[in-house]
mmCIF file of C-alpha atoms in Angstrom:
data_model
loop_
_atom_site.group_PDB
_atom_site.id
_atom_site.type_symbol
_atom_site.label_atom_id
_atom_site.label_comp_id
_atom_site.label_asym_id
_atom_site.label_seq_id
_atom_site.Cartn_x
_atom_site.Cartn_y
_atom_site.Cartn_z
ATOM 1 C CA MET A 86 -24.218 -1.507 -7.970
ATOM 2 C CA ALA A 87 -22.695 1.200 -6.612
ATOM 3 C CA THR A 88 -23.791 4.394 -9.059
ATOM 4 C CA ALA A 89 -24.259 6.687 -7.028
ATOM 5 C CA HIS A 90 -21.443 9.173 -7.160
ATOM 6 C CA THR A 91 -18.190 7.570 -5.981
ATOM 7 C CA THR A 92 -14.749 7.958 -5.686
ATOM 8 C CA ALA A 93 -14.014 9.948 -9.485
ATOM 9 C CA HIS A 94 -16.459 12.959 -10.068
ATOM 10 C CA GLY A 95 -13.921 15.021 -11.802
ATOM 11 C CA HIS A 96 -15.911 16.798 -14.084
ATOM 12 C CA ASP A 97 -18.498 17.114 -11.792
ATOM 13 C CA HIS A 98 -17.988 21.458 -11.257
ATOM 14 C CA GLY A 99 -21.083 21.533 -8.866
ATOM 15 C CA HIS A 100 -19.861 19.823 -6.362
ATOM 16 C CA HIS A 101 -16.721 20.497 -4.795
ATOM 17 C CA GLY A 102 -15.429 21.792 -1.309
ATOM 18 C CA GLU A 103 -15.447 18.160 0.666
ATOM 19 C CA GLY A 104 -15.582 16.636 -2.383
ATOM 20 C CA ALA A 105 -14.720 12.554 -2.708
ATOM 21 C CA HIS A 106 -11.313 13.166 -2.510
ATOM 22 C CA GLY A 107 -11.575 14.465 0.693
ATOM 23 C CA SER A 108 -10.688 18.044 2.290
ATOM 24 C CA VAL A 109 -7.080 19.562 2.418
ATOM 25 C CA LYS A 110 -7.965 19.582 6.460
ATOM 26 C CA SER A 111 -8.755 15.639 5.938
ATOM 27 C CA TYR A 112 -5.476 14.486 4.628
ATOM 28 C CA ILE A 113 -3.545 16.792 7.415
ATOM 29 C CA VAL A 114 -5.747 15.491 10.266
ATOM 30 C CA GLY A 115 -4.885 12.068 9.175
ATOM 31 C CA PHE A 116 -1.363 12.836 8.294
ATOM 32 C CA VAL A 117 -0.439 14.390 12.008
ATOM 33 C CA LEU A 118 -2.442 10.828 13.274
ATOM 34 C CA SER A 119 0.148 8.998 11.451
ATOM 35 C CA VAL A 120 3.265 10.145 12.357
ATOM 36 C CA ILE A 121 2.393 9.607 15.765
ATOM 37 C CA LEU A 122 0.839 6.249 15.477
ATOM 38 C CA THR A 123 4.558 5.830 13.951
ATOM 39 C CA ALA A 124 6.663 7.551 16.336
ATOM 40 C CA ILE A 125 5.541 6.071 19.468
ATOM 41 C CA PRO A 126 6.226 2.541 18.030
ATOM 42 C CA PHE A 127 9.419 3.289 16.829
ATOM 43 C CA GLY A 128 10.139 4.987 19.893
ATOM 44 C CA LEU A 129 9.605 2.075 22.528
ATOM 45 C CA VAL A 130 11.494 -0.361 20.584
ATOM 46 C CA MET A 131 14.389 1.738 20.781
ATOM 47 C CA SER A 132 13.859 3.132 23.909
ATOM 48 C CA GLY A 133 13.378 -0.501 25.442
ATOM 49 C CA ALA A 134 11.028 1.317 27.130
ATOM 50 C CA LEU A 135 8.710 -2.089 27.127
ATOM 51 C CA PRO A 136 9.734 -6.111 27.546
ATOM 52 C CA ALA A 137 9.300 -7.690 24.176
ATOM 53 C CA GLY A 138 5.811 -9.556 25.569
ATOM 54 C CA THR A 139 4.322 -6.126 25.524
ATOM 55 C CA ALA A 140 6.073 -3.853 23.405
ATOM 56 C CA ILE A 141 5.264 -5.625 20.803
ATOM 57 C CA PRO A 142 1.249 -6.505 21.234
ATOM 58 C CA VAL A 143 1.405 -2.993 21.471
ATOM 59 C CA CYS A 144 3.150 -1.800 18.435
ATOM 60 C CA PHE A 145 0.839 -4.494 16.506
ATOM 61 C CA GLY A 146 -2.685 -2.684 17.966
ATOM 62 C CA LEU A 147 -0.974 0.794 16.924
ATOM 63 C CA GLY A 148 -0.188 -0.790 13.659
ATOM 64 C CA ILE A 149 -4.107 -1.411 13.359
ATOM 65 C CA VAL A 150 -5.403 1.605 14.447
ATOM 66 C CA GLN A 151 -3.169 3.582 11.706
ATOM 67 C CA ILE A 152 -4.226 1.299 8.683
ATOM 68 C CA ILE A 153 -7.840 2.348 9.912
ATOM 69 C CA VAL A 154 -6.260 6.292 9.684
ATOM 70 C CA HIS A 155 -5.165 5.367 6.197
ATOM 71 C CA LEU A 156 -8.689 3.875 5.688
ATOM 72 C CA VAL A 157 -10.327 6.333 6.529
ATOM 73 C CA TYR A 158 -8.624 9.698 5.712
ATOM 74 C CA PHE A 159 -6.483 8.620 2.270
ATOM 75 C CA LEU A 160 -8.451 5.976 0.684
ATOM 76 C CA HIS A 161 -11.280 7.811 2.081
ATOM 77 C CA MET A 162 -13.623 4.918 3.329
ATOM 78 C CA ASN A 163 -16.467 5.101 4.739
ATOM 79 C CA SER A 164 -20.496 3.536 5.480
ATOM 80 C CA SER A 165 -22.614 5.502 2.928
ATOM 81 C CA SER A 166 -24.445 3.490 0.709
ATOM 82 C CA ALA A 167 -22.278 4.591 -1.981
ATOM 83 C CA ARG A 168 -19.534 2.631 -0.997
ATOM 84 C CA SER A 169 -21.376 -0.558 0.219
ATOM 85 C CA TRP A 170 -20.020 -2.862 -2.697
ATOM 86 C CA ASN A 171 -15.935 -1.388 -1.654
ATOM 87 C CA MET A 172 -16.898 -2.128 2.202
ATOM 88 C CA ALA A 173 -18.562 -5.335 1.419
ATOM 89 C CA ALA A 174 -15.223 -6.725 -0.749
ATOM 90 C CA PHE A 175 -12.910 -5.065 2.075
ATOM 91 C CA LEU A 176 -14.370 -6.860 5.163
ATOM 92 C CA PHE A 177 -14.590 -9.872 2.638
ATOM 93 C CA THR A 178 -10.716 -9.678 1.758
ATOM 94 C CA LEU A 179 -10.343 -9.246 5.623
ATOM 95 C CA LEU A 180 -11.636 -11.886 6.557
ATOM 96 C CA ILE A 181 -9.771 -14.353 4.533
ATOM 97 C CA VAL A 182 -6.579 -12.679 4.904
ATOM 98 C CA ALA A 183 -7.287 -13.359 8.588
ATOM 99 C CA ILE A 184 -7.681 -17.378 7.590
ATOM 100 C CA LEU A 185 -4.787 -17.271 5.515
ATOM 101 C CA VAL A 186 -2.241 -15.332 8.008
ATOM 102 C CA VAL A 187 -3.802 -16.546 11.567
ATOM 103 C CA GLY A 188 -4.372 -20.107 9.870
ATOM 104 C CA SER A 189 -0.805 -20.642 8.144
ATOM 105 C CA TRP A 190 0.551 -19.509 11.515
ATOM 106 C CA TRP A 191 -1.700 -21.402 13.736
ATOM 107 C CA VAL A 192 -0.585 -24.271 11.762
ATOM 108 C CA MET A 193 2.936 -23.939 11.863
ATOM 109 C CA LEU A 194 3.129 -23.461 14.855
ATOM 110 C CA HIS A 195 2.175 -26.979 15.514
ATOM 111 C CA LEU A 196 4.182 -28.880 12.612
ATOM 112 C CA ASN A 197 7.208 -26.902 13.925
ATOM 113 C CA ALA A 198 6.133 -28.814 17.719
ATOM 114 C CA ASN A 199 6.087 -31.937 15.898
ATOM 115 C CA MET A 200 8.964 -32.004 14.313
ATOM 116 C CA MET A 201 10.857 -31.185 17.252
ATOM 117 C CA PRO A 202 13.401 -34.648 17.546
ATOM 118 C CA GLY A 203 11.541 -36.823 19.730
ATOM 119 C CA ALA A 204 8.584 -35.572 19.677
ATOM 120 C CA MET A 205 6.987 -37.299 16.533
ATOM 121 C CA PRO A 206 4.748 -40.669 17.616
ATOM 122 C CA MET A 207 6.766 -43.615 16.579
ATOM 123 C CA GLU A 208 4.651 -46.885 15.662
ATOM 124 C CA MET B 68 2.732 -11.593 -31.221
ATOM 125 C CA SER B 69 -0.867 -12.023 -31.919
ATOM 126 C CA ASN B 70 -2.207 -12.356 -28.296
ATOM 127 C CA ALA B 71 -0.545 -9.157 -27.281
ATOM 128 C CA HIS B 72 -1.818 -7.684 -30.570
ATOM 129 C CA SER B 73 -5.616 -8.689 -29.213
ATOM 130 C CA VAL B 74 -4.508 -7.050 -26.118
ATOM 131 C CA ALA B 75 -3.496 -4.487 -27.342
ATOM 132 C CA ALA B 76 -6.453 -3.671 -29.522
ATOM 133 C CA ALA B 77 -8.891 -4.739 -26.127
ATOM 134 C CA ASP B 78 -6.538 -1.697 -24.494
ATOM 135 C CA ALA B 79 -7.230 0.532 -27.412
ATOM 136 C CA ALA B 80 -10.924 -0.125 -27.301
ATOM 137 C CA LEU B 81 -11.114 0.282 -23.633
ATOM 138 C CA LEU B 82 -9.383 3.203 -23.832
ATOM 139 C CA HIS B 83 -12.219 4.333 -26.247
ATOM 140 C CA ALA B 84 -14.667 3.060 -24.584
ATOM 141 C CA VAL B 85 -13.165 5.168 -21.341
ATOM 142 C CA GLU B 86 -12.821 8.453 -23.707
ATOM 143 C CA ALA B 87 -16.850 8.430 -25.262
ATOM 144 C CA HIS B 88 -17.353 8.583 -21.442
ATOM 145 C CA ASP B 89 -15.457 11.482 -21.480
ATOM 146 C CA GLU B 90 -17.597 13.754 -24.158
ATOM 147 C CA HIS B 91 -21.064 12.230 -22.458
ATOM 148 C CA HIS B 92 -20.083 12.600 -18.653
ATOM 149 C CA HIS B 93 -22.317 8.957 -18.432
ATOM 150 C CA ASP B 94 -20.534 7.144 -16.204
ATOM 151 C CA ASP B 95 -18.863 8.979 -13.731
ATOM 152 C CA GLY B 96 -15.650 6.322 -13.152
ATOM 153 C CA SER B 97 -17.154 4.583 -10.029
ATOM 154 C CA LYS B 98 -17.372 1.533 -11.533
ATOM 155 C CA THR B 99 -13.778 1.634 -12.436
ATOM 156 C CA THR B 100 -13.004 2.738 -9.093
ATOM 157 C CA LEU B 101 -14.693 0.106 -7.536
ATOM 158 C CA GLY B 102 -13.335 -2.587 -10.613
ATOM 159 C CA PHE B 103 -9.379 -0.791 -9.225
ATOM 160 C CA TRP B 104 -10.689 -1.358 -5.569
ATOM 161 C CA ILE B 105 -11.468 -4.980 -6.184
ATOM 162 C CA TYR B 106 -7.910 -6.099 -8.131
ATOM 163 C CA LEU B 107 -6.145 -4.216 -4.719
ATOM 164 C CA MET B 108 -8.499 -6.701 -2.480
ATOM 165 C CA SER B 109 -6.550 -9.793 -4.770
ATOM 166 C CA ASP B 110 -3.180 -7.840 -3.762
ATOM 167 C CA CYS B 111 -4.437 -7.981 -0.525
ATOM 168 C CA ILE B 112 -4.457 -11.766 -0.463
ATOM 169 C CA LEU B 113 -1.120 -12.045 -2.153
ATOM 170 C CA PHE B 114 0.118 -10.051 0.294
ATOM 171 C CA ALA B 115 -1.805 -11.734 3.485
ATOM 172 C CA ALA B 116 0.039 -14.911 1.533
ATOM 173 C CA VAL B 117 3.297 -13.539 2.009
ATOM 174 C CA PHE B 118 2.915 -12.065 5.157
ATOM 175 C CA ALA B 119 1.851 -15.622 6.377
ATOM 176 C CA ALA B 120 5.779 -17.182 5.244
ATOM 177 C CA PHE B 121 7.412 -14.976 6.390
ATOM 178 C CA ALA B 122 5.334 -15.215 10.390
ATOM 179 C CA VAL B 123 6.148 -18.625 9.770
ATOM 180 C CA LEU B 124 9.813 -18.114 8.914
ATOM 181 C CA ARG B 125 11.018 -15.693 11.110
ATOM 182 C CA GLY B 126 12.312 -17.692 13.635
ATOM 183 C CA GLN B 127 14.207 -20.179 10.809
ATOM 184 C CA THR B 128 17.695 -17.854 10.616
ATOM 185 C CA ALA B 129 19.737 -21.389 10.391
ATOM 186 C CA GLY B 130 22.407 -20.512 12.716
ATOM 187 C CA GLY B 131 22.609 -17.027 10.424
ATOM 188 C CA PRO B 132 21.739 -13.055 11.520
ATOM 189 C CA ASP B 133 18.460 -12.206 12.810
ATOM 190 C CA ALA B 134 16.969 -9.411 12.309
ATOM 191 C CA LYS B 135 17.896 -8.040 15.431
ATOM 192 C CA GLU B 136 21.973 -8.587 14.240
ATOM 193 C CA LEU B 137 20.414 -6.905 10.902
ATOM 194 C CA PHE B 138 17.625 -4.271 11.046
ATOM 195 C CA SER B 139 18.415 -0.571 11.937
ATOM 196 C CA LEU B 140 15.345 0.992 13.125
ATOM 197 C CA PRO B 141 16.335 4.663 12.531
ATOM 198 C CA TYR B 142 17.060 3.545 8.783
ATOM 199 C CA VAL B 143 13.746 1.903 8.583
ATOM 200 C CA ALA B 144 11.780 5.093 10.225
ATOM 201 C CA GLY B 145 13.451 6.838 6.805
ATOM 202 C CA GLU B 146 12.089 4.835 4.784
ATOM 203 C CA THR B 147 8.337 4.845 6.569
ATOM 204 C CA ALA B 148 9.030 8.809 5.935
ATOM 205 C CA PHE B 149 9.582 9.007 2.372
ATOM 206 C CA LEU B 150 6.007 6.601 1.892
ATOM 207 C CA LEU B 151 3.971 8.331 4.467
ATOM 208 C CA VAL B 152 4.658 12.071 3.305
ATOM 209 C CA SER B 153 4.035 10.634 -0.006
ATOM 210 C CA SER B 154 0.859 9.394 0.548
ATOM 211 C CA PHE B 155 -0.110 12.668 1.916
ATOM 212 C CA THR B 156 1.349 14.688 -1.411
ATOM 213 C CA TYR B 157 -0.451 12.389 -3.159
ATOM 214 C CA GLY B 158 -3.394 13.392 -1.635
ATOM 215 C CA MET B 159 -2.505 16.898 -2.397
ATOM 216 C CA ALA B 160 -1.996 15.882 -6.445
ATOM 217 C CA MET B 161 -5.874 14.416 -6.313
ATOM 218 C CA ILE B 162 -7.468 17.317 -4.541
ATOM 219 C CA ALA B 163 -5.870 19.996 -7.041
ATOM 220 C CA ALA B 164 -6.723 17.706 -10.039
ATOM 221 C CA GLU B 165 -10.183 17.571 -9.205
ATOM 222 C CA LYS B 166 -9.728 21.822 -9.004
ATOM 223 C CA GLN B 167 -8.240 21.357 -12.682
ATOM 224 C CA LYS B 168 -5.061 22.796 -10.947
ATOM 225 C CA GLN B 169 -2.821 21.261 -13.807
ATOM 226 C CA SER B 170 -0.161 23.056 -12.616
ATOM 227 C CA ALA B 171 -0.367 22.026 -9.254
ATOM 228 C CA THR B 172 -1.110 18.476 -9.837
ATOM 229 C CA LEU B 173 1.456 17.384 -11.979
ATOM 230 C CA ARG B 174 3.793 19.226 -9.469
ATOM 231 C CA TRP B 175 2.649 17.147 -6.788
ATOM 232 C CA LEU B 176 2.972 14.147 -8.858
ATOM 233 C CA GLY B 177 6.475 14.954 -9.280
ATOM 234 C CA VAL B 178 7.295 15.429 -5.598
ATOM 235 C CA THR B 179 5.254 12.526 -4.739
ATOM 236 C CA LEU B 180 7.442 10.504 -7.043
ATOM 237 C CA LEU B 181 10.533 12.130 -5.933
ATOM 238 C CA LEU B 182 10.072 11.056 -2.735
ATOM 239 C CA GLY B 183 9.020 7.545 -4.157
ATOM 240 C CA LEU B 184 12.101 7.533 -5.328
ATOM 241 C CA GLY B 185 14.398 8.301 -1.860
ATOM 242 C CA PHE B 186 12.812 5.187 -0.629
ATOM 243 C CA MET B 187 13.238 3.254 -3.774
ATOM 244 C CA PHE B 188 16.972 4.266 -3.421
ATOM 245 C CA MET B 189 17.032 3.389 0.325
ATOM 246 C CA GLU B 190 15.566 -0.053 0.271
ATOM 247 C CA LEU B 191 17.676 -1.063 -2.666
ATOM 248 C CA HIS B 192 21.186 0.258 -0.319
ATOM 249 C CA GLU B 193 19.115 -1.451 2.411
ATOM 250 C CA PHE B 194 19.463 -4.982 0.715
ATOM 251 C CA ALA B 195 22.968 -4.631 -1.012
ATOM 252 C CA GLU B 196 23.951 -3.524 2.167
ATOM 253 C CA LEU B 197 22.076 -6.922 3.673
ATOM 254 C CA ILE B 198 23.552 -9.065 0.161
ATOM 255 C CA GLY B 199 27.248 -7.867 0.976
ATOM 256 C CA GLU B 200 27.323 -8.414 4.381
ATOM 257 C CA ASP B 201 26.304 -12.185 3.998
ATOM 258 C CA ALA B 202 23.260 -12.321 4.632
ATOM 259 C CA GLY B 203 20.981 -12.256 0.832
ATOM 260 C CA PRO B 204 17.910 -14.295 0.830
ATOM 261 C CA ASP B 205 20.238 -17.516 -0.031
ATOM 262 C CA ARG B 206 21.479 -17.430 3.630
ATOM 263 C CA SER B 207 18.083 -18.602 5.660
ATOM 264 C CA ALA B 208 14.604 -19.059 5.289
ATOM 265 C CA PHE B 209 13.719 -16.438 7.641
ATOM 266 C CA LEU B 210 16.314 -13.450 5.954
ATOM 267 C CA SER B 211 14.309 -15.843 1.909
ATOM 268 C CA SER B 212 11.020 -14.704 3.047
ATOM 269 C CA PHE B 213 11.889 -11.361 4.370
ATOM 270 C CA PHE B 214 13.697 -11.029 0.999
ATOM 271 C CA THR B 215 10.311 -12.430 -0.811
ATOM 272 C CA LEU B 216 8.033 -10.024 1.306
ATOM 273 C CA VAL B 217 9.964 -6.423 1.558
ATOM 274 C CA GLY B 218 11.064 -7.683 -2.571
ATOM 275 C CA THR B 219 7.195 -8.123 -3.132
ATOM 276 C CA HIS B 220 6.347 -4.371 -1.801
ATOM 277 C CA GLY B 221 9.329 -2.737 -3.849
ATOM 278 C CA LEU B 222 8.199 -3.953 -6.742
ATOM 279 C CA HIS B 223 5.059 -2.187 -6.016
ATOM 280 C CA VAL B 224 5.928 0.790 -5.352
ATOM 281 C CA LEU B 225 8.495 0.518 -8.497
ATOM 282 C CA SER B 226 5.069 -0.327 -10.421
ATOM 283 C CA GLY B 227 3.271 3.304 -8.795
ATOM 284 C CA MET B 228 6.277 4.966 -9.980
ATOM 285 C CA VAL B 229 6.469 3.572 -13.620
ATOM 286 C CA TRP B 230 2.408 4.376 -13.366
ATOM 287 C CA MET B 231 2.306 7.945 -12.198
ATOM 288 C CA VAL B 232 5.590 8.651 -15.006
ATOM 289 C CA THR B 233 2.534 7.421 -17.575
ATOM 290 C CA LEU B 234 -0.338 9.299 -16.071
ATOM 291 C CA ILE B 235 1.889 12.789 -15.918
ATOM 292 C CA ALA B 236 2.454 12.043 -19.540
ATOM 293 C CA HIS B 237 -0.852 11.428 -19.954
ATOM 294 C CA VAL B 238 -2.181 14.526 -18.161
ATOM 295 C CA LEU B 239 0.864 16.606 -19.991
ATOM 296 C CA ARG B 240 -0.667 15.435 -22.876
ATOM 297 C CA ARG B 241 -4.393 15.845 -23.175
ATOM 298 C CA GLY B 242 -5.253 17.527 -19.170
ATOM 299 C CA LEU B 243 -7.175 16.602 -16.718
ATOM 300 C CA THR B 244 -9.495 15.445 -18.834
ATOM 301 C CA HIS B 245 -12.025 13.303 -16.994
ATOM 302 C CA ALA B 246 -10.391 9.390 -17.955
ATOM 303 C CA ASN B 247 -7.110 11.467 -16.457
ATOM 304 C CA ILE B 248 -9.191 11.808 -13.696
ATOM 305 C CA VAL B 249 -10.174 8.165 -13.281
ATOM 306 C CA ARG B 250 -7.019 6.969 -13.550
ATOM 307 C CA LEU B 251 -5.036 9.229 -11.177
ATOM 308 C CA THR B 252 -7.713 8.116 -8.520
ATOM 309 C CA CYS B 253 -7.252 4.338 -9.280
ATOM 310 C CA LEU B 254 -3.379 5.243 -8.682
ATOM 311 C CA SER B 255 -4.560 7.190 -5.552
ATOM 312 C CA LEU B 256 -5.741 3.874 -4.584
ATOM 313 C CA PHE B 257 -2.709 1.538 -5.313
ATOM 314 C CA TRP B 258 -0.291 4.079 -3.620
ATOM 315 C CA HIS B 259 -2.243 5.357 -0.423
ATOM 316 C CA PHE B 260 -2.934 0.858 -0.296
ATOM 317 C CA LEU B 261 0.844 0.654 -0.530
ATOM 318 C CA ASP B 262 1.669 2.510 1.740
ATOM 319 C CA ILE B 263 -0.977 0.338 4.335
ATOM 320 C CA VAL B 264 0.929 -3.097 3.660
ATOM 321 C CA TRP B 265 4.110 -0.748 4.788
ATOM 322 C CA ILE B 266 2.529 -0.521 7.939
ATOM 323 C CA GLY B 267 2.388 -4.210 8.420
ATOM 324 C CA VAL B 268 5.890 -4.548 7.070
ATOM 325 C CA PHE B 269 7.485 -2.146 9.378
ATOM 326 C CA THR B 270 4.979 -3.618 12.920
ATOM 327 C CA ILE B 271 5.842 -7.274 11.815
ATOM 328 C CA VAL B 272 9.276 -7.120 10.262
ATOM 329 C CA TYR B 273 11.311 -4.604 12.019
ATOM 330 C CA LEU B 274 9.532 -3.839 15.125
ATOM 331 C CA SER B 275 9.140 -6.711 16.305
ATOM 332 C CA GLY B 276 11.767 -8.828 14.854
ATOM 333 C CA VAL B 277 14.405 -5.759 16.503
ATOM 334 C CA ALA B 278 11.812 -6.565 19.937
ATOM 335 C CA ALA B 279 11.878 -10.040 20.303
#
């Protein structure tokens, strides 16, 4: 189990500074990156600079990058051994979420196609 | 009643265990935060189900208004700003708490709470306007799934705020004890997690909806 010090070590007065909760600097870096990564997709869609077919994938890509920025700078996720259980749980959840969202969407899209009037195979 | 009583007893036992650790400094709280992290992962799956429902139903407007007609992106940008800044201010509260600066911790928590209130106010106002325009959850499958998804996120934010008020009371009463810092850490995970879910909401619901 992850017994080494992780997120909470409140009375651990010995190790301050670059603690498990990050530093002011890391929060500012995360915040500035998030503002930029939010402003770009909003700007793109509001100005209509790109056609929808391009704008939507770009928004999704920037959204994923922003989620990673939040995980690293706000939730302090990293690959250290102390966090390995957090990381394992997270990766497993990611797999389930992908199966759930992509799977439902894919299956239902095909069902919709089959529900078009006249598309049902008659016996 | 007896059930509620036993839950309360279990709670008290847990609290006692946490406070006992407080005296001996055996546990650094990592097990508690890992357990809370596992809960957050299960919450992720809940949100995934609601997102999947929205992805499937978004086109089913039943002749009613669609995302393009209903949503105002500058308004959504305002909601996003409230949540993003509140994530940052919660981070500042955690840093102050680690340094045992109680009044700074409480100030930052207060600012976070106000920003959360701002977000809730904007969201409820948006919901009220939609319902007033006859675009409530009963209008179409698209709107049902929209209210379910955004409402579930809003309920989480509301619970986070109730929890924050509770922790402010805890810190006022007992100070920045080890147990309180573990609690504040769990809420920080929860609060940052809600901001991450919101990235999914504004990308999938609002931006793709309006761009399409």
